[in-house]
């Protein structure tokens, strides 16, 4: 029997959980549990929004989601004997959905509340609900696809030291300060996601045992001091964090640098499946779930991690991929180069190239009875493979996006004639949450569209805060 170290109730708000959760990085957030080296233990996690998103046919919850609260993490967990300079070896033994919560969601944020990789093309909030059947999933909002998941935590990492935290805040603040000036990074003008970085913010902060902003903000000097500098969990950093690597699944091993005594390991943002890049931002199949883990310590092991910056803290975890993942033999591959939608040439820009590959795939698959919004969501959560294929041949970087053909109930390869493309397509109504009957081969089939909210007017707020 695996020891249940941290349990959650996904139906309760995060601030009402028996074991306190947290949604910021800071070395002074107290640990909530402790494990021995070599001990096998289970950690349960709420979904990354803390159950702000519901299993229904409206995307207004995504439109108005309070992003100041995310990500809700289980931890920190002390590993006895871990000290700064060590490597924490974390083995992933098992992962899964929580009993009674075998469903997940994929969404795109409204442009004015979160945005995303393609928010300049798709500014409205959308949502698709996925139901799990063992290792497989399907969605009433994106009919015609079914695939096996590869469950993984989108976010797992160790706590930063104060020096590392200060380094994060300094460099990310500088990036934001440069916006609109001659020092602004080139790519900032090419992608519409804002803000450029999520800086420390007391609103929405939950600091584990230290408490939740609803009760503590302005009423507790220690809480206020920590919240004012605690890092948001949005990006991946030197401690691991929100790297959204879909291969961190069963049989995987990750080697995390330890920056504080005990390591203070935390995790969350569980995914049933994810495509490379998680391009819709709210974009894997997000779920509540569990991880069975085992930790061991490599004393002084951070010396093995290459330093690739001006500070000895500029190191990153490494990991071994496990032996289990979905198998596909046939793929359709889309290519993008670093020339944007306006025809502007960029210099070896892999982000622009990948954006172009994603756009080409969306436009192509929408010829087969899907809406573009459906394809955008699908590419964020299905087991598609992104690659940097070329990064040296000036001026164009080349990126590819490979889609497994077996996930579709129809052949999406180019037909022998365009007339065949128009015959027998499952047309999906573009109105939000509307179903439409389609007559095909004397059979009537009903298909539901992806949920799409009206553009504009997002009001980020979690109504449970009023309870």
Coordinates of C-alpha atoms in Angstrom, one line a residue:
X1 CA 0.0 0.0 0.0
X2 CA 1.4 3.4 -1.1
X3 CA 1.6 5.9 1.7
X4 CA -0.8 8.8 1.0
X5 CA 1.3 11.8 1.9
X6 CA -1.0 14.6 0.6
X7 CA -4.7 14.2 -0.2
X8 CA -7.1 16.7 -1.8
X9 CA -10.8 17.1 -2.4
X10 CA -11.1 18.5 -5.9
X11 CA -14.6 19.8 -5.2
X12 CA -13.4 22.1 -2.4
X13 CA -11.7 25.5 -2.9
X14 CA -7.9 25.3 -2.5
X15 CA -8.0 27.4 0.6
X16 CA -10.3 24.9 2.3
X17 CA -8.1 21.8 1.7
X18 CA -7.0 19.8 4.7
X19 CA -3.4 20.1 3.7
X20 CA -2.5 23.7 2.7
X21 CA -1.6 24.3 -0.9
X22 CA 0.5 27.1 -2.4
X23 CA 0.7 29.0 -5.7
X24 CA 4.0 30.9 -5.3
X25 CA 7.7 30.1 -5.1
X26 CA 9.5 31.3 -2.0
X27 CA 12.1 29.6 0.3
X28 CA 10.1 30.7 3.4
X29 CA 6.9 28.9 2.5
X30 CA 6.8 26.1 5.2
X31 CA 6.9 22.4 4.2
X32 CA 3.7 20.5 4.8
X33 CA 5.1 17.0 4.8
X34 CA 8.4 15.1 5.1
X35 CA 9.6 11.9 3.5
X36 CA 12.6 9.6 4.1
X37 CA 15.0 8.9 1.2
X38 CA 13.8 5.9 -0.7
X39 CA 10.3 6.1 0.7
X40 CA 7.4 5.5 -1.8
X41 CA 4.6 8.0 -1.3
X42 CA 1.5 9.4 -3.1
X43 CA 0.7 13.1 -3.7
X44 CA -2.7 14.2 -4.8
X45 CA -3.2 17.5 -6.7
X46 CA -6.1 19.7 -7.6
X47 CA -6.3 21.0 -11.2
X48 CA -4.1 24.0 -11.8
X49 CA -6.9 26.5 -11.5
X50 CA -8.2 25.1 -8.2
X51 CA -11.5 23.9 -9.8
X52 CA -12.5 27.2 -11.3
X53 CA -13.3 25.4 -14.5
X54 CA -16.5 23.2 -14.6
X55 CA -17.6 20.2 -16.6
X56 CA -20.3 22.0 -18.6
X57 CA -21.0 23.5 -22.0
X58 CA -19.9 27.1 -21.4
X59 CA -16.5 28.6 -21.7
X60 CA -17.4 31.7 -19.7
X61 CA -15.5 30.1 -16.7
X62 CA -12.3 30.1 -18.8
X63 CA -13.1 33.6 -20.1
X64 CA -13.3 35.0 -16.5
X65 CA -10.8 32.7 -14.8
X66 CA -8.8 34.4 -12.0
X67 CA -5.2 33.8 -13.2
X68 CA -3.7 35.5 -10.1
X69 CA -4.4 32.3 -8.2
X70 CA -2.7 29.8 -10.4
X71 CA -0.9 27.3 -10.2
X72 CA -2.2 25.5 -7.0
X73 CA 0.6 23.1 -5.9
X74 CA 0.8 20.2 -3.5
X75 CA 3.8 20.7 -1.2
X76 CA 6.4 21.8 -0.3
X77 CA 7.7 18.3 0.8
X78 CA 10.9 18.0 2.7
X79 CA 13.2 15.1 1.8
X80 CA 15.3 14.3 4.9
X81 CA 19.0 14.8 4.3
X82 CA 18.7 17.0 1.2
X83 CA 21.0 20.1 1.3
X84 CA 21.9 22.9 -1.1
X85 CA 24.3 21.6 -3.8
X86 CA 22.7 18.1 -3.8
X87 CA 20.7 16.5 -6.6
X88 CA 17.2 15.3 -5.8
X89 CA 16.5 12.2 -7.8
X90 CA 12.7 11.8 -8.2
X91 CA 11.3 8.6 -9.7
X92 CA 7.8 8.6 -11.2
X93 CA 6.3 5.3 -10.3
X94 CA 2.6 5.8 -11.2
X95 CA 0.3 8.6 -12.1
X96 CA -3.5 8.8 -12.6
X97 CA -6.8 10.7 -12.3
X98 CA -8.5 10.9 -9.0
X99 CA -11.4 8.5 -8.4
X100 CA -14.7 10.1 -9.4
X101 CA -13.0 12.9 -11.4
X102 CA -12.2 11.1 -14.6
X103 CA -12.5 14.1 -16.8
X104 CA -10.4 17.1 -17.9
X105 CA -10.6 20.3 -19.9
X106 CA -8.7 22.2 -22.6
X107 CA -9.2 25.9 -23.2
X108 CA -8.0 29.1 -24.7
X109 CA -8.0 32.3 -22.7
X110 CA -9.7 35.5 -23.8
X111 CA -7.2 37.9 -25.4
X112 CA -7.7 40.4 -22.5
X113 CA -7.3 37.8 -19.8
X114 CA -4.3 35.6 -20.4
X115 CA -4.3 35.3 -24.2
X116 CA -2.0 32.7 -25.7
X117 CA 0.3 31.7 -28.5
X118 CA -2.3 32.5 -31.2
X119 CA -4.5 35.0 -29.4
X120 CA -4.0 37.5 -32.2
X121 CA -5.8 34.9 -34.5
X122 CA -8.3 33.4 -31.9
X123 CA -9.1 36.1 -29.3
X124 CA -12.2 34.5 -27.8
X125 CA -12.2 32.1 -24.8
X126 CA -13.0 28.5 -25.7
X127 CA -13.3 25.2 -23.9
X128 CA -13.5 21.5 -24.6
X129 CA -14.3 18.8 -22.0
X130 CA -12.7 15.4 -22.2
X131 CA -14.0 12.2 -20.6
X132 CA -11.5 9.5 -19.7
X133 CA -12.0 5.7 -20.4
X134 CA -9.0 4.0 -18.9
X135 CA -6.0 5.3 -20.9
X136 CA -8.2 6.8 -23.7
X137 CA -10.0 10.1 -23.9
X138 CA -12.6 11.7 -26.1
X139 CA -14.6 15.0 -26.1
X140 CA -18.2 15.9 -26.9
X141 CA -16.9 19.3 -28.0
X142 CA -14.3 17.9 -30.5
X143 CA -16.1 14.9 -32.0
X144 CA -14.2 12.6 -34.3
X145 CA -11.0 12.2 -32.3
X146 CA -9.9 9.7 -29.7
X147 CA -6.4 9.0 -28.3
X148 CA -4.4 7.5 -25.4
X149 CA -3.1 9.9 -22.8
X150 CA 0.3 10.2 -21.3
X151 CA -0.4 11.5 -17.8
X152 CA 2.2 13.9 -16.3
X153 CA 2.6 16.8 -14.0
X154 CA 3.0 20.1 -16.0
X155 CA 4.7 21.5 -13.0
X156 CA 7.1 20.0 -10.5
X157 CA 10.2 21.5 -8.9
X158 CA 12.2 22.4 -5.8
X159 CA 12.0 25.7 -3.9
X160 CA 14.4 28.5 -4.8
X161 CA 17.0 30.0 -2.5
X162 CA 16.7 33.7 -1.7
X163 CA 19.5 34.4 -4.2
X164 CA 17.8 32.5 -6.9
X165 CA 14.5 34.1 -6.2
X166 CA 16.1 37.6 -6.4
X167 CA 17.7 36.6 -9.7
X168 CA 14.3 35.6 -11.2
X169 CA 12.6 38.8 -10.1
X170 CA 15.4 41.0 -11.4
X171 CA 15.6 39.6 -14.9
X172 CA 11.8 39.3 -15.3
X173 CA 11.2 42.8 -14.1
X174 CA 13.8 44.1 -16.6
X175 CA 12.0 42.3 -19.4
X176 CA 8.7 44.0 -18.5
X177 CA 10.4 47.4 -18.1
X178 CA 11.8 47.2 -21.6
X179 CA 8.4 46.9 -23.2
X180 CA 7.7 49.7 -25.6
X181 CA 11.3 50.9 -25.5
X182 CA 14.2 50.5 -28.0
X183 CA 15.5 47.7 -25.7
X184 CA 12.3 45.6 -26.2
X185 CA 13.1 42.1 -27.4
X186 CA 12.2 41.5 -31.0
X187 CA 9.8 38.7 -30.3
X188 CA 7.8 40.8 -27.9
X189 CA 6.3 42.7 -30.8
X190 CA 5.5 39.5 -32.7
X191 CA 3.4 37.7 -30.1
X192 CA 0.3 39.1 -28.5
X193 CA 0.5 37.4 -25.1
X194 CA 0.6 39.9 -22.2
X195 CA 2.0 40.6 -19.7
X196 CA 5.5 39.7 -20.9
X197 CA 6.2 38.2 -17.5
X198 CA 4.0 37.6 -14.4
X199 CA 5.8 39.5 -11.6
X200 CA 5.2 39.0 -7.9
X201 CA 1.6 39.8 -6.9
X202 CA 0.0 39.6 -3.5
X203 CA -3.5 39.3 -5.0
X204 CA -4.4 35.7 -5.4
X205 CA -1.4 34.4 -3.4
X206 CA -1.7 31.3 -1.3
X207 CA 1.4 30.6 0.8
X208 CA 0.7 27.2 2.2
X209 CA 0.6 27.2 6.0
X210 CA 1.1 30.9 6.0
X211 CA -2.3 31.4 4.6
X212 CA -4.4 32.8 1.7
X213 CA -4.6 36.4 0.5
X214 CA -8.3 36.6 1.3
X215 CA -7.5 36.5 5.0
X216 CA -3.9 37.6 5.2
X217 CA -3.3 40.4 2.7
X218 CA -2.8 43.6 4.7
X219 CA -3.4 41.8 8.0
X220 CA -0.1 39.9 8.5
X221 CA 3.3 41.6 8.0
X222 CA 5.2 38.4 7.5
X223 CA 2.7 37.2 4.9
X224 CA 2.8 40.6 3.1
X225 CA 6.6 40.6 3.0
X226 CA 6.8 37.1 1.5
X227 CA 3.9 37.7 -1.0
X228 CA 5.6 40.9 -2.2
X229 CA 8.6 39.0 -3.6
X230 CA 7.3 35.4 -4.0
X231 CA 7.7 34.3 -7.7
X232 CA 4.7 33.4 -9.8
X233 CA 4.6 29.8 -10.9
X234 CA 3.9 30.6 -14.6
X235 CA 7.2 29.8 -16.3
X236 CA 9.7 27.0 -16.0
X237 CA 13.0 28.1 -14.4
X238 CA 16.2 26.7 -12.9
X239 CA 14.3 24.8 -10.2
X240 CA 12.2 22.9 -12.8
X241 CA 8.7 24.4 -12.3
X242 CA 6.1 24.8 -15.0
X243 CA 8.1 23.2 -17.9
X244 CA 5.1 21.3 -19.3
X245 CA 7.2 18.4 -20.6
X246 CA 4.7 15.7 -21.6
X247 CA 7.3 12.9 -21.3
X248 CA 7.5 13.2 -17.4
X249 CA 5.3 10.2 -17.0
X250 CA 5.5 6.6 -15.6
X251 CA 9.0 5.3 -15.4
X252 CA 10.6 8.8 -15.7
X253 CA 13.3 10.0 -13.4
X254 CA 14.1 13.7 -12.9
X255 CA 17.2 15.1 -11.3
X256 CA 16.4 18.4 -9.6
X257 CA 19.0 20.8 -8.2
X258 CA 18.5 21.4 -4.5
X259 CA 18.7 25.1 -3.4
X260 CA 17.3 25.0 0.2
X261 CA 17.5 22.5 3.1
X262 CA 15.1 19.6 2.5
X263 CA 14.7 20.5 -1.2
X264 CA 11.0 21.5 -0.6
X265 CA 9.6 19.6 -3.6
X266 CA 6.2 20.8 -4.9
X267 CA 4.0 19.6 -7.8
X268 CA 0.7 20.1 -9.6
X269 CA -0.8 21.1 -12.9
X270 CA -1.7 17.5 -13.8
X271 CA -2.2 16.7 -17.4
X272 CA -3.9 13.7 -19.0
X273 CA -2.3 14.5 -22.3
X274 CA -0.5 17.3 -24.0
X275 CA 0.9 18.3 -27.4
X276 CA 4.4 19.6 -27.7
X277 CA 4.3 23.3 -26.9
X278 CA 0.9 23.3 -25.1
X279 CA 0.1 26.0 -27.7
X280 CA -3.3 27.1 -26.4
X281 CA -1.8 28.1 -23.0
X282 CA -4.8 26.7 -21.1
X283 CA -3.9 23.8 -23.2
X284 CA -3.2 20.3 -22.0
X285 CA -6.0 18.2 -20.8
X286 CA -6.0 19.7 -17.4
X287 CA -7.2 17.5 -14.5
X288 CA -7.0 16.6 -10.8
X289 CA -4.7 13.6 -10.3
X290 CA -2.1 11.8 -8.3
X291 CA 1.6 10.9 -8.5
X292 CA 3.4 8.0 -6.8
X293 CA 7.0 9.0 -6.3
X294 CA 10.3 7.9 -4.7
X295 CA 13.1 10.3 -3.9
X296 CA 16.8 9.8 -3.3
X297 CA 19.7 12.2 -2.9
X298 CA 23.0 12.5 -4.8
X299 CA 25.2 14.4 -2.4
X300 CA 27.0 17.3 -4.1
X301 CA 25.3 16.3 -7.4
X302 CA 24.6 19.8 -8.7
X303 CA 28.3 19.9 -9.8
X304 CA 27.2 17.6 -12.6
X305 CA 24.7 20.1 -14.0
X306 CA 26.3 22.5 -16.6
X307 CA 26.3 26.2 -15.7
X308 CA 25.2 28.1 -18.8
X309 CA 25.0 31.6 -17.5
X310 CA 26.8 34.3 -15.4
X311 CA 25.7 32.7 -12.1
X312 CA 26.4 29.3 -10.6
X313 CA 22.7 29.2 -10.2
X314 CA 22.1 29.1 -13.9
X315 CA 21.5 25.3 -14.0
X316 CA 18.5 23.2 -14.9
X317 CA 17.2 19.7 -14.1
X318 CA 17.8 16.8 -16.4
X319 CA 15.6 13.7 -16.8
X320 CA 15.3 10.2 -18.1
X321 CA 12.2 9.4 -20.3
X322 CA 10.1 6.4 -19.1
X323 CA 9.4 3.4 -21.3
X324 CA 5.6 4.0 -21.7
X325 CA 4.0 6.3 -24.3
X326 CA 1.4 6.1 -27.0
X327 CA 2.6 4.4 -30.2
X328 CA 1.8 5.7 -33.7
X329 CA 3.2 4.7 -37.1
X330 CA 1.7 7.3 -39.4
X331 CA 2.0 11.0 -39.1
X332 CA 1.1 14.1 -41.1
X333 CA 3.8 16.8 -40.7
X334 CA 3.5 20.5 -41.1
X335 CA 6.4 22.8 -41.7
X336 CA 7.0 26.4 -40.6
X337 CA 9.8 28.9 -41.3
X338 CA 10.7 32.1 -39.6
X339 CA 8.6 34.3 -41.9
X340 CA 5.5 35.6 -40.1
X341 CA 1.9 36.1 -41.2
X342 CA 2.7 39.6 -42.6
X343 CA 5.5 38.2 -44.8
X344 CA 8.2 39.7 -42.6
X345 CA 11.5 37.9 -42.5
X346 CA 12.9 37.0 -39.0
X347 CA 16.4 35.7 -38.3
X348 CA 16.5 32.1 -37.3
X349 CA 13.5 32.6 -35.0
X350 CA 12.2 29.1 -34.0
X351 CA 9.2 30.6 -32.1
X352 CA 7.9 32.3 -35.3
X353 CA 8.6 29.1 -37.3
X354 CA 6.7 27.0 -34.8
X355 CA 3.8 29.4 -34.8
X356 CA 3.6 29.2 -38.6
X357 CA 3.6 25.4 -38.5
X358 CA 0.8 25.4 -36.0
X359 CA -1.2 27.9 -38.0
X360 CA -0.7 25.9 -41.2
X361 CA -1.9 22.7 -39.4
X362 CA -5.0 24.5 -38.1
X363 CA -6.0 25.9 -41.5
X364 CA -5.4 22.5 -43.1
X365 CA -7.4 20.4 -40.7
X366 CA -10.3 22.8 -40.7
X367 CA -11.0 21.6 -44.3
X368 CA -12.0 18.2 -42.8
X369 CA -15.1 19.3 -40.8
X370 CA -13.5 20.8 -37.8
X371 CA -13.6 24.5 -36.8
X372 CA -10.3 26.3 -36.5
X373 CA -11.0 26.7 -32.7
X374 CA -11.4 22.9 -32.4
X375 CA -8.1 22.2 -34.1
X376 CA -6.3 24.9 -32.0
X377 CA -7.5 23.1 -28.8
X378 CA -6.7 19.7 -30.2
X379 CA -3.1 20.6 -31.1
X380 CA -2.5 21.7 -27.6
X381 CA -3.6 18.5 -26.0
X382 CA -3.2 15.6 -28.4
X383 CA 0.0 13.6 -28.7
X384 CA 1.5 15.7 -31.5
X385 CA 5.2 16.1 -31.8
X386 CA 7.0 19.4 -32.3
X387 CA 10.6 19.6 -33.6
X388 CA 13.2 22.2 -34.4
X389 CA 14.3 20.7 -37.7
X390 CA 16.8 23.4 -38.8
X391 CA 18.5 26.2 -36.8
X392 CA 21.6 27.0 -38.7
X393 CA 20.6 27.8 -42.3
X394 CA 20.3 31.6 -42.3
X395 CA 17.9 33.3 -42.3
X396 CA 15.2 30.7 -41.6
X397 CA 14.8 28.4 -38.7
X398 CA 12.6 25.4 -39.6
X399 CA 10.1 23.9 -37.2
X400 CA 7.8 21.0 -37.8
X401 CA 4.5 19.7 -36.2
X402 CA 3.7 16.1 -36.6
X403 CA 0.1 14.9 -36.1
X404 CA -0.7 11.2 -35.6
X405 CA -3.2 10.1 -38.2
X406 CA -4.7 7.3 -36.0
X407 CA -6.4 9.8 -33.6
X408 CA -9.0 10.8 -36.2
X409 CA -12.1 8.8 -37.3
X410 CA -11.5 10.0 -40.9
X411 CA -8.6 10.2 -43.3
X412 CA -7.1 13.6 -43.1
X413 CA -4.4 13.1 -45.7
X414 CA -4.7 15.0 -49.0
X415 CA -7.3 13.2 -51.1
X416 CA -6.8 12.1 -54.7
X417 CA -9.4 14.7 -55.8
X418 CA -10.8 17.8 -54.1
X419 CA -14.3 16.5 -54.8
X420 CA -13.6 13.8 -52.3
X421 CA -12.8 16.4 -49.7
X422 CA -16.4 17.8 -49.8
X423 CA -18.1 14.4 -49.7
X424 CA -19.3 13.0 -46.3
X425 CA -17.6 15.6 -44.1
X426 CA -18.9 15.9 -40.6
X427 CA -19.9 19.6 -40.6
X428 CA -19.9 21.1 -37.2
X429 CA -22.0 24.2 -36.3
X430 CA -20.0 27.2 -35.4
X431 CA -22.4 28.5 -32.8
X432 CA -21.4 28.0 -29.1
X433 CA -22.7 24.9 -27.4
X434 CA -25.1 24.1 -30.3
X435 CA -25.6 20.6 -31.7
X436 CA -26.5 19.9 -35.3
X437 CA -27.8 16.8 -36.9
X438 CA -25.9 15.6 -39.9
X439 CA -27.3 13.1 -42.5
X440 CA -24.6 10.7 -43.8
X441 CA -25.1 7.3 -45.4
X442 CA -28.8 7.4 -44.2
X443 CA -27.7 7.8 -40.6
X444 CA -28.2 10.8 -38.4
X445 CA -25.3 11.7 -36.2
X446 CA -25.2 14.6 -33.6
X447 CA -22.0 16.5 -33.1
X448 CA -21.4 19.3 -30.5
X449 CA -19.2 22.3 -31.2
X450 CA -16.4 23.6 -29.0
X451 CA -17.6 26.1 -26.4
X452 CA -16.8 29.7 -27.6
X453 CA -17.5 32.8 -25.5
X454 CA -18.3 36.2 -26.9
X455 CA -15.3 38.4 -27.6
X456 CA -14.4 41.0 -25.0
X457 CA -15.6 41.9 -21.5
X458 CA -13.7 39.3 -19.5
X459 CA -14.0 39.9 -15.7
X460 CA -11.4 37.8 -13.9
X461 CA -12.9 36.7 -10.6
X462 CA -13.5 33.6 -8.6
X463 CA -17.0 33.8 -7.1
X464 CA -16.1 31.3 -4.4
X465 CA -14.1 34.1 -2.7
X466 CA -17.4 35.6 -1.6
X467 CA -18.5 32.5 0.2

